[in-house]
mmCIF file of C-alpha atoms in Angstrom:
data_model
loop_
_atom_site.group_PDB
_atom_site.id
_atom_site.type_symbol
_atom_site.label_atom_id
_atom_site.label_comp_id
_atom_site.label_asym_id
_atom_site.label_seq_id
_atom_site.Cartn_x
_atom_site.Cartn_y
_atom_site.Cartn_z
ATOM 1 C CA UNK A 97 0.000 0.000 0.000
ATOM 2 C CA UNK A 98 1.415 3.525 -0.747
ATOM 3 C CA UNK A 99 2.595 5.102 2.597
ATOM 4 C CA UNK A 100 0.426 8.422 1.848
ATOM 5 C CA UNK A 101 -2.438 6.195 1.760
ATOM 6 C CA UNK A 102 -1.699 4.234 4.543
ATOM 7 C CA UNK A 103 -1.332 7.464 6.400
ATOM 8 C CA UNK A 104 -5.037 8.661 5.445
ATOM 9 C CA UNK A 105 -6.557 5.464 6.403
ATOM 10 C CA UNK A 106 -5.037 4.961 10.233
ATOM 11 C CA UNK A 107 -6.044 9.276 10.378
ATOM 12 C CA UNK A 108 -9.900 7.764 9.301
ATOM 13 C CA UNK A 109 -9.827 5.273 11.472
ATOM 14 C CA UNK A 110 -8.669 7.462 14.291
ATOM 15 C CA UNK A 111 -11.527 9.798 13.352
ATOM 16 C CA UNK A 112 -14.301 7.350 13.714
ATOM 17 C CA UNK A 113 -12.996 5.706 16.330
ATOM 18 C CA UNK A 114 -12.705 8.833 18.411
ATOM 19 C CA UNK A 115 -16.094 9.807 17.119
ATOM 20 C CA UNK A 116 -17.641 6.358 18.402
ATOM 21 C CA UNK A 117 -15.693 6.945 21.922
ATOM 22 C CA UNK A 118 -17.417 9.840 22.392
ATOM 23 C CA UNK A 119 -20.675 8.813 21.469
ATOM 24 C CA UNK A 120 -20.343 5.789 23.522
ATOM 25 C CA UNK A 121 -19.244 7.811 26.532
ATOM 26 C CA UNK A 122 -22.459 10.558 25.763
ATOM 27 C CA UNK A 123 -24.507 7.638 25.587
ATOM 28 C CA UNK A 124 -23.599 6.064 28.782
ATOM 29 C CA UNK A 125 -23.833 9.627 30.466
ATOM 30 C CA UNK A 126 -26.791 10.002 28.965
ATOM 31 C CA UNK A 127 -28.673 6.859 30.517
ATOM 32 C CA UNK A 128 -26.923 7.924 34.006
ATOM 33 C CA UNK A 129 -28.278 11.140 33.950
ATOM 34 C CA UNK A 130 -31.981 10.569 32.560
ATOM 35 C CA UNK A 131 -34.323 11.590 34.555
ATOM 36 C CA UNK A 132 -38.302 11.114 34.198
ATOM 37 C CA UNK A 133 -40.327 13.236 31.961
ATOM 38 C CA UNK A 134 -42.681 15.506 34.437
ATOM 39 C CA UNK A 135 -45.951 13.316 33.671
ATOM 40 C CA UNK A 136 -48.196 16.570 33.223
ATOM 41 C CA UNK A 137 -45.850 17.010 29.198
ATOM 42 C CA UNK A 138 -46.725 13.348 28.694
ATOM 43 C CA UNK A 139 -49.779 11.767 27.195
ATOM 44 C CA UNK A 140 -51.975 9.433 28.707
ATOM 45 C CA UNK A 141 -51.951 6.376 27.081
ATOM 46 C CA UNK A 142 -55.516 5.507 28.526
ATOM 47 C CA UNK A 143 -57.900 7.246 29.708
ATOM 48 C CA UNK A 144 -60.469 5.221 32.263
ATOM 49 C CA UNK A 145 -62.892 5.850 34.975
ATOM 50 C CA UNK A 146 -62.019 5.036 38.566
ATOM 51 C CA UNK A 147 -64.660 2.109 38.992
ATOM 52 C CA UNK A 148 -64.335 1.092 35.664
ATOM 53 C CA UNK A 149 -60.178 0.413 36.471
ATOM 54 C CA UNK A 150 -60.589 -1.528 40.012
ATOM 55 C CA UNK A 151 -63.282 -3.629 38.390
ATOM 56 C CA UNK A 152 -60.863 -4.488 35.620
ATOM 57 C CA UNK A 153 -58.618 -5.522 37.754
ATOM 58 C CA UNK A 154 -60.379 -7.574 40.142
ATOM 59 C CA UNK A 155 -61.604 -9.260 37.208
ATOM 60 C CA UNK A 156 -59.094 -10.420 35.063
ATOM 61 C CA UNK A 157 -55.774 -9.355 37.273
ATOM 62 C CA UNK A 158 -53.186 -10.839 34.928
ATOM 63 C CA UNK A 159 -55.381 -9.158 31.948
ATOM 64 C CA UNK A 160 -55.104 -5.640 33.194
ATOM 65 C CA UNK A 161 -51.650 -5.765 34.921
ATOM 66 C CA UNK A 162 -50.342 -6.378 31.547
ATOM 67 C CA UNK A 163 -53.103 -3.307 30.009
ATOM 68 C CA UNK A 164 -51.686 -0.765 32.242
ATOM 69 C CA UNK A 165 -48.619 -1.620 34.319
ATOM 70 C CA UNK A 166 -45.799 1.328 33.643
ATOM 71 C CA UNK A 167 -48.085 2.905 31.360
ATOM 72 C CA UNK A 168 -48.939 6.651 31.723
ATOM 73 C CA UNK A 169 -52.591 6.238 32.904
ATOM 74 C CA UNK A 170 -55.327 9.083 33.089
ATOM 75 C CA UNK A 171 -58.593 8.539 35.968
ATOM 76 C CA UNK A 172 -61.454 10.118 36.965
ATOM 77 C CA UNK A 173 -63.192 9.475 39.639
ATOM 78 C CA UNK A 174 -64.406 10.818 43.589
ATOM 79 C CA UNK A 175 -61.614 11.163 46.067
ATOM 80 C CA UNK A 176 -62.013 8.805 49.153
ATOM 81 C CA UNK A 177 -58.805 9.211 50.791
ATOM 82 C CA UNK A 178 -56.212 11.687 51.461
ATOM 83 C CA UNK A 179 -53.455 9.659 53.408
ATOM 84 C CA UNK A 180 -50.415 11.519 54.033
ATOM 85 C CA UNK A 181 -47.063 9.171 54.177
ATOM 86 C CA UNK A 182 -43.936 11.193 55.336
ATOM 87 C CA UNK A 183 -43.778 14.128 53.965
ATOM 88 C CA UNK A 184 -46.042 13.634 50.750
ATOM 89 C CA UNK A 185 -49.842 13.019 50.194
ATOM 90 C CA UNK A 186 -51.794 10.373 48.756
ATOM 91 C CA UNK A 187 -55.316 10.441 46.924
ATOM 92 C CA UNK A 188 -57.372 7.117 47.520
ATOM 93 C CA UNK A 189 -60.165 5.853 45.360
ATOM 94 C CA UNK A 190 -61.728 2.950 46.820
ATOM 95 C CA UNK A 191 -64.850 1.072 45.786
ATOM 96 C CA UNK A 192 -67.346 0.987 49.092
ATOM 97 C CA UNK A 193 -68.326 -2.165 48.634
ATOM 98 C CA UNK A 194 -65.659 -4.025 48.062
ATOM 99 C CA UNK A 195 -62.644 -2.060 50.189
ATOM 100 C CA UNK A 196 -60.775 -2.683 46.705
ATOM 101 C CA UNK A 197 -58.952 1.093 46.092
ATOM 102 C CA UNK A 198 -56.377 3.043 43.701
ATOM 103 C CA UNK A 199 -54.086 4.709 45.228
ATOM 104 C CA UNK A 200 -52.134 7.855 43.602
ATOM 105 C CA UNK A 201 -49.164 8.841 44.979
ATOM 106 C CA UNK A 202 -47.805 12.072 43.471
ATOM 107 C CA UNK A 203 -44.781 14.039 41.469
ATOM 108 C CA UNK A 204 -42.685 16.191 44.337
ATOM 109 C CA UNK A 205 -43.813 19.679 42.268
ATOM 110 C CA UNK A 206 -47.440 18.550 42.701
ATOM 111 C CA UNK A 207 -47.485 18.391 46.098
ATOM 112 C CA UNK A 208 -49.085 22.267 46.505
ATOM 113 C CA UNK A 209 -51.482 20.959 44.157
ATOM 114 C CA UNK A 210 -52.689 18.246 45.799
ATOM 115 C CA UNK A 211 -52.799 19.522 48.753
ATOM 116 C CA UNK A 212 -56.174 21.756 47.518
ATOM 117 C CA UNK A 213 -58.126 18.520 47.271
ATOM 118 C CA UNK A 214 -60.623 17.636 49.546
ATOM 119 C CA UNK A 215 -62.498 14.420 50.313
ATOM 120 C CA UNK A 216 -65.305 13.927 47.904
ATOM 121 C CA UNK A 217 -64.182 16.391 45.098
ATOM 122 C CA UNK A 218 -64.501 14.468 41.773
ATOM 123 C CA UNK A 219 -60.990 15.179 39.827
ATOM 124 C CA UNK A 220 -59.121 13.802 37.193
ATOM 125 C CA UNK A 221 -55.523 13.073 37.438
ATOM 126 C CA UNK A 222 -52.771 10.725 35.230
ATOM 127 C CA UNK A 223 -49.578 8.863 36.496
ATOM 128 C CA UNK A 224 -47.565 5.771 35.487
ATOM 129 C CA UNK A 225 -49.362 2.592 36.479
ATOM 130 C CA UNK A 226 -47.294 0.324 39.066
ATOM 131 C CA UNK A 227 -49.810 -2.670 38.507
ATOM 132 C CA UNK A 228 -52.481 -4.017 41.052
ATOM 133 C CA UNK A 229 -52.265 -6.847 43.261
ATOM 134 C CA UNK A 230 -54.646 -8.506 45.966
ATOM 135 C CA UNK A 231 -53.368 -7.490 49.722
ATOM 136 C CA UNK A 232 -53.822 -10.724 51.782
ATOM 137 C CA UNK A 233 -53.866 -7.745 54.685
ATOM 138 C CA UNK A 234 -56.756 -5.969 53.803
ATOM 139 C CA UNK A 235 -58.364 -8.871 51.347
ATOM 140 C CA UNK A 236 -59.015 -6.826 48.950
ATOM 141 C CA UNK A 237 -57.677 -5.573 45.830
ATOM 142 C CA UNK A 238 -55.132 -2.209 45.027
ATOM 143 C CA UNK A 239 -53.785 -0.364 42.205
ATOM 144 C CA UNK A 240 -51.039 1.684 42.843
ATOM 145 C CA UNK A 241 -49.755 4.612 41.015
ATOM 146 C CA UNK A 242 -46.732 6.829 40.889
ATOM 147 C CA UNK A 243 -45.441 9.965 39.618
ATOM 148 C CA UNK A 244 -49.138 11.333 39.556
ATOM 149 C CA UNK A 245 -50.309 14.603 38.236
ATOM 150 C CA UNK A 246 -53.279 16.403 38.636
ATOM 151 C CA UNK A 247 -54.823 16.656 34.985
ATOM 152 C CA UNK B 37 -72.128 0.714 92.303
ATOM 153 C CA UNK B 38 -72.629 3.260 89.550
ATOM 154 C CA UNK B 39 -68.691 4.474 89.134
ATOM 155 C CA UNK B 40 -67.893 0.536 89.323
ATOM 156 C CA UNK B 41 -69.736 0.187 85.973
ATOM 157 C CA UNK B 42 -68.806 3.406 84.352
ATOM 158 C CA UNK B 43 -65.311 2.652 84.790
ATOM 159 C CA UNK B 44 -65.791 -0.625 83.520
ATOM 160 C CA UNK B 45 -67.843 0.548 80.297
ATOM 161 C CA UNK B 46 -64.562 3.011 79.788
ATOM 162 C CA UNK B 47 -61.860 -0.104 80.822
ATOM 163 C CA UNK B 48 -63.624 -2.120 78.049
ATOM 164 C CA UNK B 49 -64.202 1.025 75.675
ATOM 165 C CA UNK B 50 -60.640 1.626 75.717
ATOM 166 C CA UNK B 51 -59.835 -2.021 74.923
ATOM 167 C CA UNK B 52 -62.446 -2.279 72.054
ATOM 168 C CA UNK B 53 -60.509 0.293 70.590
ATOM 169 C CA UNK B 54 -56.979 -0.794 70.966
ATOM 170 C CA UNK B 55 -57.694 -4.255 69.815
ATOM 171 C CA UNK B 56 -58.669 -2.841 66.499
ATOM 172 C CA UNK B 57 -56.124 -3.380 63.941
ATOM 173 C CA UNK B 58 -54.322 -0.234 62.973
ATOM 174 C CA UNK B 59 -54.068 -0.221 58.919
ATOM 175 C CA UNK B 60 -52.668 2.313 56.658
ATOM 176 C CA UNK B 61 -52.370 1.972 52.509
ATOM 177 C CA UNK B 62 -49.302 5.025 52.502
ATOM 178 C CA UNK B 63 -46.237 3.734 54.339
ATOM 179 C CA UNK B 64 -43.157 4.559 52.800
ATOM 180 C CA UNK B 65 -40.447 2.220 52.223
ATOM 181 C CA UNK B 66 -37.157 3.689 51.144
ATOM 182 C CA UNK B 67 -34.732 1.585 49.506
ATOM 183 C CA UNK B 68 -30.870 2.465 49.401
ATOM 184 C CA UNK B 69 -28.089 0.402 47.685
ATOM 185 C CA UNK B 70 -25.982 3.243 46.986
ATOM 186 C CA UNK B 71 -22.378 3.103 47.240
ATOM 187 C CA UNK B 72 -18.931 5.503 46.522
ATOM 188 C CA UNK B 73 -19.498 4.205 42.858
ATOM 189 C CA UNK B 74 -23.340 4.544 41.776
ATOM 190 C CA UNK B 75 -25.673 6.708 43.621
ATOM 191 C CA UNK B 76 -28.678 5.885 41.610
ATOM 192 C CA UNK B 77 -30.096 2.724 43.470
ATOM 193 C CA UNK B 78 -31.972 4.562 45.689
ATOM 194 C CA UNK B 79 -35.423 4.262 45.691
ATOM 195 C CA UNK B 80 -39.420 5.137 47.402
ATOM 196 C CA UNK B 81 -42.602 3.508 47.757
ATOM 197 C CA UNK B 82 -45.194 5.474 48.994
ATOM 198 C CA UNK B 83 -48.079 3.068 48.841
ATOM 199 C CA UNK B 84 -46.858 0.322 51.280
ATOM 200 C CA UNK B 85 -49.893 -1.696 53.426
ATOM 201 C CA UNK B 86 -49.227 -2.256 56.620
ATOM 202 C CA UNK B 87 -50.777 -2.950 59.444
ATOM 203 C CA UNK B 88 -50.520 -3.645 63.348
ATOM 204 C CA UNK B 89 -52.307 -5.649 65.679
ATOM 205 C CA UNK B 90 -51.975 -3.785 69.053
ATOM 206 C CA UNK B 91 -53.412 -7.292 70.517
ATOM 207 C CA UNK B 92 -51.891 -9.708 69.056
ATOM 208 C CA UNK B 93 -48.738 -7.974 69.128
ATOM 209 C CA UNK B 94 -48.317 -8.677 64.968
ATOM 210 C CA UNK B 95 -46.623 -6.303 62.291
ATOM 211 C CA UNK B 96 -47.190 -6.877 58.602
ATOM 212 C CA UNK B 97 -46.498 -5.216 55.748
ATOM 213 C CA UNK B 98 -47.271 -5.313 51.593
ATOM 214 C CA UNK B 99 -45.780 -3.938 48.730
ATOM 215 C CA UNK B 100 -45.969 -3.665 45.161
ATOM 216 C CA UNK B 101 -42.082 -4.203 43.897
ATOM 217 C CA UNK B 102 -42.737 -1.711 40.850
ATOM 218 C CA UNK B 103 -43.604 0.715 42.982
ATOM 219 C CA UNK B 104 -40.517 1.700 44.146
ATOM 220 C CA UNK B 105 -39.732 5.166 42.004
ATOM 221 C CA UNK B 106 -35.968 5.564 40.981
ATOM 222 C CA UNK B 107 -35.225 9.133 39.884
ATOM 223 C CA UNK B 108 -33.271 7.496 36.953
ATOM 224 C CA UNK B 109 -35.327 5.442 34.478
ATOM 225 C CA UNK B 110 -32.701 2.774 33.256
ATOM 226 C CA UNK B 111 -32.071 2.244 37.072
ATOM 227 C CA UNK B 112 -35.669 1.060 37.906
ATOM 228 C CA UNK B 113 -35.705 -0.717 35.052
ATOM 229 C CA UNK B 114 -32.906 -2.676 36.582
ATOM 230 C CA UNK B 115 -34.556 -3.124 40.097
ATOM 231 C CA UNK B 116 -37.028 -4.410 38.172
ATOM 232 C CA UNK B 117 -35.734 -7.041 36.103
ATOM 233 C CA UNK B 118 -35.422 -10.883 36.680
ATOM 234 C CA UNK B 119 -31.144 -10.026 37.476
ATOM 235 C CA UNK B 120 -32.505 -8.043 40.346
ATOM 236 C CA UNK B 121 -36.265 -7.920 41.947
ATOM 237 C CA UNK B 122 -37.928 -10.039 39.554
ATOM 238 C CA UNK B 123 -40.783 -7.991 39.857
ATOM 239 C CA UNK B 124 -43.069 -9.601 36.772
ATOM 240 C CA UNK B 125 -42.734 -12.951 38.473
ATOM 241 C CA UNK B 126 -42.629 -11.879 41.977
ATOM 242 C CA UNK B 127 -45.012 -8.254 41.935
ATOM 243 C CA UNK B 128 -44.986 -8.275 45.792
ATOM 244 C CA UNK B 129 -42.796 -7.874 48.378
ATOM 245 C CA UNK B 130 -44.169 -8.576 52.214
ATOM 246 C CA UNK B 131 -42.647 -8.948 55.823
ATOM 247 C CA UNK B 132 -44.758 -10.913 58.947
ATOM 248 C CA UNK B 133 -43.619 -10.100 61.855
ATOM 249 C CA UNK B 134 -44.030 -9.952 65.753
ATOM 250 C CA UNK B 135 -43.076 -7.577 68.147
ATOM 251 C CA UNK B 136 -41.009 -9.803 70.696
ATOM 252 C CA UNK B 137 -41.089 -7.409 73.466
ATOM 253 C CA UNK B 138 -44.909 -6.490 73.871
ATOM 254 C CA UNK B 139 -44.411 -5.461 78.239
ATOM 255 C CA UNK B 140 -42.143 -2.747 76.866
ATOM 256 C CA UNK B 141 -45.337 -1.279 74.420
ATOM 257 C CA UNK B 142 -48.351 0.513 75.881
ATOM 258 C CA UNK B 143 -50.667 0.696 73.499
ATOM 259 C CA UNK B 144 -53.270 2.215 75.503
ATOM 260 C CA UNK B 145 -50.900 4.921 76.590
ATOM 261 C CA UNK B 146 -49.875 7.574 74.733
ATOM 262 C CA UNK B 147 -45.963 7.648 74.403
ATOM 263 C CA UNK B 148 -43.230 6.467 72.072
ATOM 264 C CA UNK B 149 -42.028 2.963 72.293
ATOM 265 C CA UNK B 150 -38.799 1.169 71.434
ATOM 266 C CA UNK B 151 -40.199 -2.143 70.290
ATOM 267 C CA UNK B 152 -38.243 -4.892 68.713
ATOM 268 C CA UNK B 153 -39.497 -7.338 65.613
ATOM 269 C CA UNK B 154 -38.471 -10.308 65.085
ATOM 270 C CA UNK B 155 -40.519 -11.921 61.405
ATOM 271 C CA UNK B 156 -40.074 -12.592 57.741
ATOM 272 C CA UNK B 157 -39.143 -10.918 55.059
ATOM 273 C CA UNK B 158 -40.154 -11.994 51.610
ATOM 274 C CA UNK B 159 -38.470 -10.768 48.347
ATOM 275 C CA UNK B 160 -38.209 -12.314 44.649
ATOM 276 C CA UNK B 161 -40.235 -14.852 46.320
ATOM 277 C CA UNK B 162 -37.342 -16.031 48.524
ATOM 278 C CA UNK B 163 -38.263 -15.907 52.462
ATOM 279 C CA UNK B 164 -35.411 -14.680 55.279
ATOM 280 C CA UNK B 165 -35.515 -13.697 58.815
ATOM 281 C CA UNK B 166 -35.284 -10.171 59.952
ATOM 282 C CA UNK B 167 -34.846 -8.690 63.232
ATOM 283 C CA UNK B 168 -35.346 -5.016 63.849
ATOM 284 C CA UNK B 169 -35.955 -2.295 66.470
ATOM 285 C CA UNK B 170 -38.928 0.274 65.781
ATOM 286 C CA UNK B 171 -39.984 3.257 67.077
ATOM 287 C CA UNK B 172 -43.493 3.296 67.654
ATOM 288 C CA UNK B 173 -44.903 6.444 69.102
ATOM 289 C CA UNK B 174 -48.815 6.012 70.056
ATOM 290 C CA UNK B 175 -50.514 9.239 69.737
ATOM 291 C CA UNK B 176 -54.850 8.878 70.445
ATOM 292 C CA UNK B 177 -56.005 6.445 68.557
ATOM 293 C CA UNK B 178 -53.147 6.690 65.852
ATOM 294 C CA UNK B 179 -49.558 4.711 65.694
ATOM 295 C CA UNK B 180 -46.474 6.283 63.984
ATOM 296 C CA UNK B 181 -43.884 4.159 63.460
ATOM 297 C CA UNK B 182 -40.459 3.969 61.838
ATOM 298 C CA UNK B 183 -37.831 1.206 61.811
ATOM 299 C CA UNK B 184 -34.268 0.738 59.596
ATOM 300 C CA UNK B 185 -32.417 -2.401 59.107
ATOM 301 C CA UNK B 186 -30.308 -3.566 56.383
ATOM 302 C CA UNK B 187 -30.828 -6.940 53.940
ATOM 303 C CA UNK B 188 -27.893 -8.962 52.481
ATOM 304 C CA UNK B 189 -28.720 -9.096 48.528
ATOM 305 C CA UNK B 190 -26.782 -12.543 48.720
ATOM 306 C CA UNK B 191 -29.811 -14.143 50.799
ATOM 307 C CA UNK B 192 -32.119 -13.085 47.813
ATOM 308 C CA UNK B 193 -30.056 -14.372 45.334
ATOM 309 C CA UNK B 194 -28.754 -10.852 43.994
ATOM 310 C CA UNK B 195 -25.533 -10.007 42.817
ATOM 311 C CA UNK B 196 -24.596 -6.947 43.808
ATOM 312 C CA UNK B 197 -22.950 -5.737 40.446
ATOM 313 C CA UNK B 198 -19.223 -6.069 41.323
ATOM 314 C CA UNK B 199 -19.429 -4.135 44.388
ATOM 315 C CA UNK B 200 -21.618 -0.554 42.474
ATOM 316 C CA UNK B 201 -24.221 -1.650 45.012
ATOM 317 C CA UNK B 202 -24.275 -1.901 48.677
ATOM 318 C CA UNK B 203 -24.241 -5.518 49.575
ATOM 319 C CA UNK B 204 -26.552 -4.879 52.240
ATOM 320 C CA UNK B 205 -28.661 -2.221 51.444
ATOM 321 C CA UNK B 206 -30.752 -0.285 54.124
ATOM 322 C CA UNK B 207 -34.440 -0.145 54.183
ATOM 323 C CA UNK B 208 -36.446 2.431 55.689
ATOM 324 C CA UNK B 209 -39.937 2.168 57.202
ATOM 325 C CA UNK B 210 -41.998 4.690 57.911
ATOM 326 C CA UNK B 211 -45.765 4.433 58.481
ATOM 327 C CA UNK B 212 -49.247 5.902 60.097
ATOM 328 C CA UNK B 213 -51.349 3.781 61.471
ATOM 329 C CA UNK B 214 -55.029 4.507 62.252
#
């Protein structure tokens, strides 16, 4: 191979492999660093009523775990509860008769938000679905949410 | 006569409601496996279930693995896979447990309490002892409680990623009982 074009082919190489390192290390940093998007700039992916959710899952709970679980998830519904736990607060929708409840546990920069709701006020809010389970402690059934936003 | 059976209708009043069981669906659990080299396994669970039995001297607890909320996406995506938590085969975590030194608790008193709980601690599906002390601090007819202890990842069948997690991370209980 002529040494001039020897030359220009380890300087290429160089190039892209210098361009790759730092991609790879942006990358990396990138993934590190992500945080999650504030779920009030992302769209719901469904949009379902309270009853209409706990009844879903009590029904089929393999069926709508794999529905909703870590989806962004809007509801409407009556508030129930207001539980606080530390130093945030907690909105609770539970059907009466059966003691079977979502619970929506909120976004830090919602927290003056939520804390204007009252027992009883019918709202509408979205988080990311966590999935519902049945509590052998309460025997009945939950859906939990996180990173909740009032909508 | 009369104060004889007033006293006794409060005696028994006060017992009916101490014997309740003291629930609450938003006890945090705090999760940290951070270390020198990674500071991103750390996570929350606000919606914890636990509950106390002031008469039977019994402390449970129930939690939905995905709910613990990482600040970093990719991270709870780990905690969440079969490597880690498991948490599509194994959605809950719970703990059963007794307090082992009831004579040192007044429920029917207000006051805090150093209590100590001995019971079992279920993760990825695999069961291990755990033995804490709790702070329970009884307040009307509400119980606030905290307790920290650590778990080995080893006993749960977790590697602990070369040493960029804690081996034993600590867990962190708070909860409000009424």
């Amino acid at each position: 191979m002529n040494p001039g074009i020897k030359k220009n082919w380890i300087k290429k190489m160089l190039i892209i492999a210098a361009i790759l390192l730092v991609a790879g290390v942006g990358f990396i940093w990138y993934l590190f660093s992500e945080k999650f998007d504030d779920t009030a700039k992302v769209k719901a992916e469904y949009s379902v009523p309270a009853a209409q959710l706990i009844q879903e899952f009590k029904t089929n709970l393999a069926e709508a775990n794999k529905r909703y679980t870590e989806k962004i998830v809007a509801v409407t519904g009556r508030v129930t509860g207001i539980e606080s736990a530390d130093t945030t607060i907690n909105i609770k929708m539970t059907d009466t008769t059966s003691g079977s409840y979502i619970i929506f546990a909120f976004q830090s920069q919602d927290m003056n938000t939520v804390k204007q709701i009252k027992e009883g006020d019918s709202i509408s809010l979205k988080g990311s679905c966590s999935g519902g389970e049945y509590s052998n402690i309460l025997e009945a059934h939950f859906i939990n949410f996180k990173r909740c936003t009032i909508n | 006569m009369k104060k004889t059976i007033v006293l006794l209708a409060f005696a028994c009043g006060g017992l009916a409601v101490f014997a309740q069981k003291k629930t609450t669906t938003s006890a945090t659990v705090s999760f940290d496996a951070t270390t020198p080299l990674d500071a991103l396994p750390k996570a929350e669970n606000k919606t914890v279930i636990a509950a106390i039995d002031a008469k039977a001297g019994t402390v449970m607890f129930e939690a939905l693995v995905k709910s613990f909320g990482f600040s970093n996406p990719m991270m709870q995506e780990h905690f969440n896979s079969p490597k880690w938590f498991d948490s599509e085969k194994n959605p809950k975590a719970s703990f059963s447990g007794t307090i082992t030194n009831p004579a040192d608790v007044n429920f029917a008193k207000d006051g805090v309490y150093k209590a100590k709980i001995a019971g079992a601690l279920t993760l990825k599906g695999i069961t291990n002892d755990v033995n804490t002390d709790a702070t329970i601090e009884v307040k009307g007819n509400m119980l606030s409680t905290t307790a920290t202890f650590t778990v080995k990842l080893e006993d749960y069948k977790i590697s602990n990623a070369g040493g960029k997690l804690a081996a034993e991370p600590t867990i962190t209980v708070v909860a409000d009982l009424k």
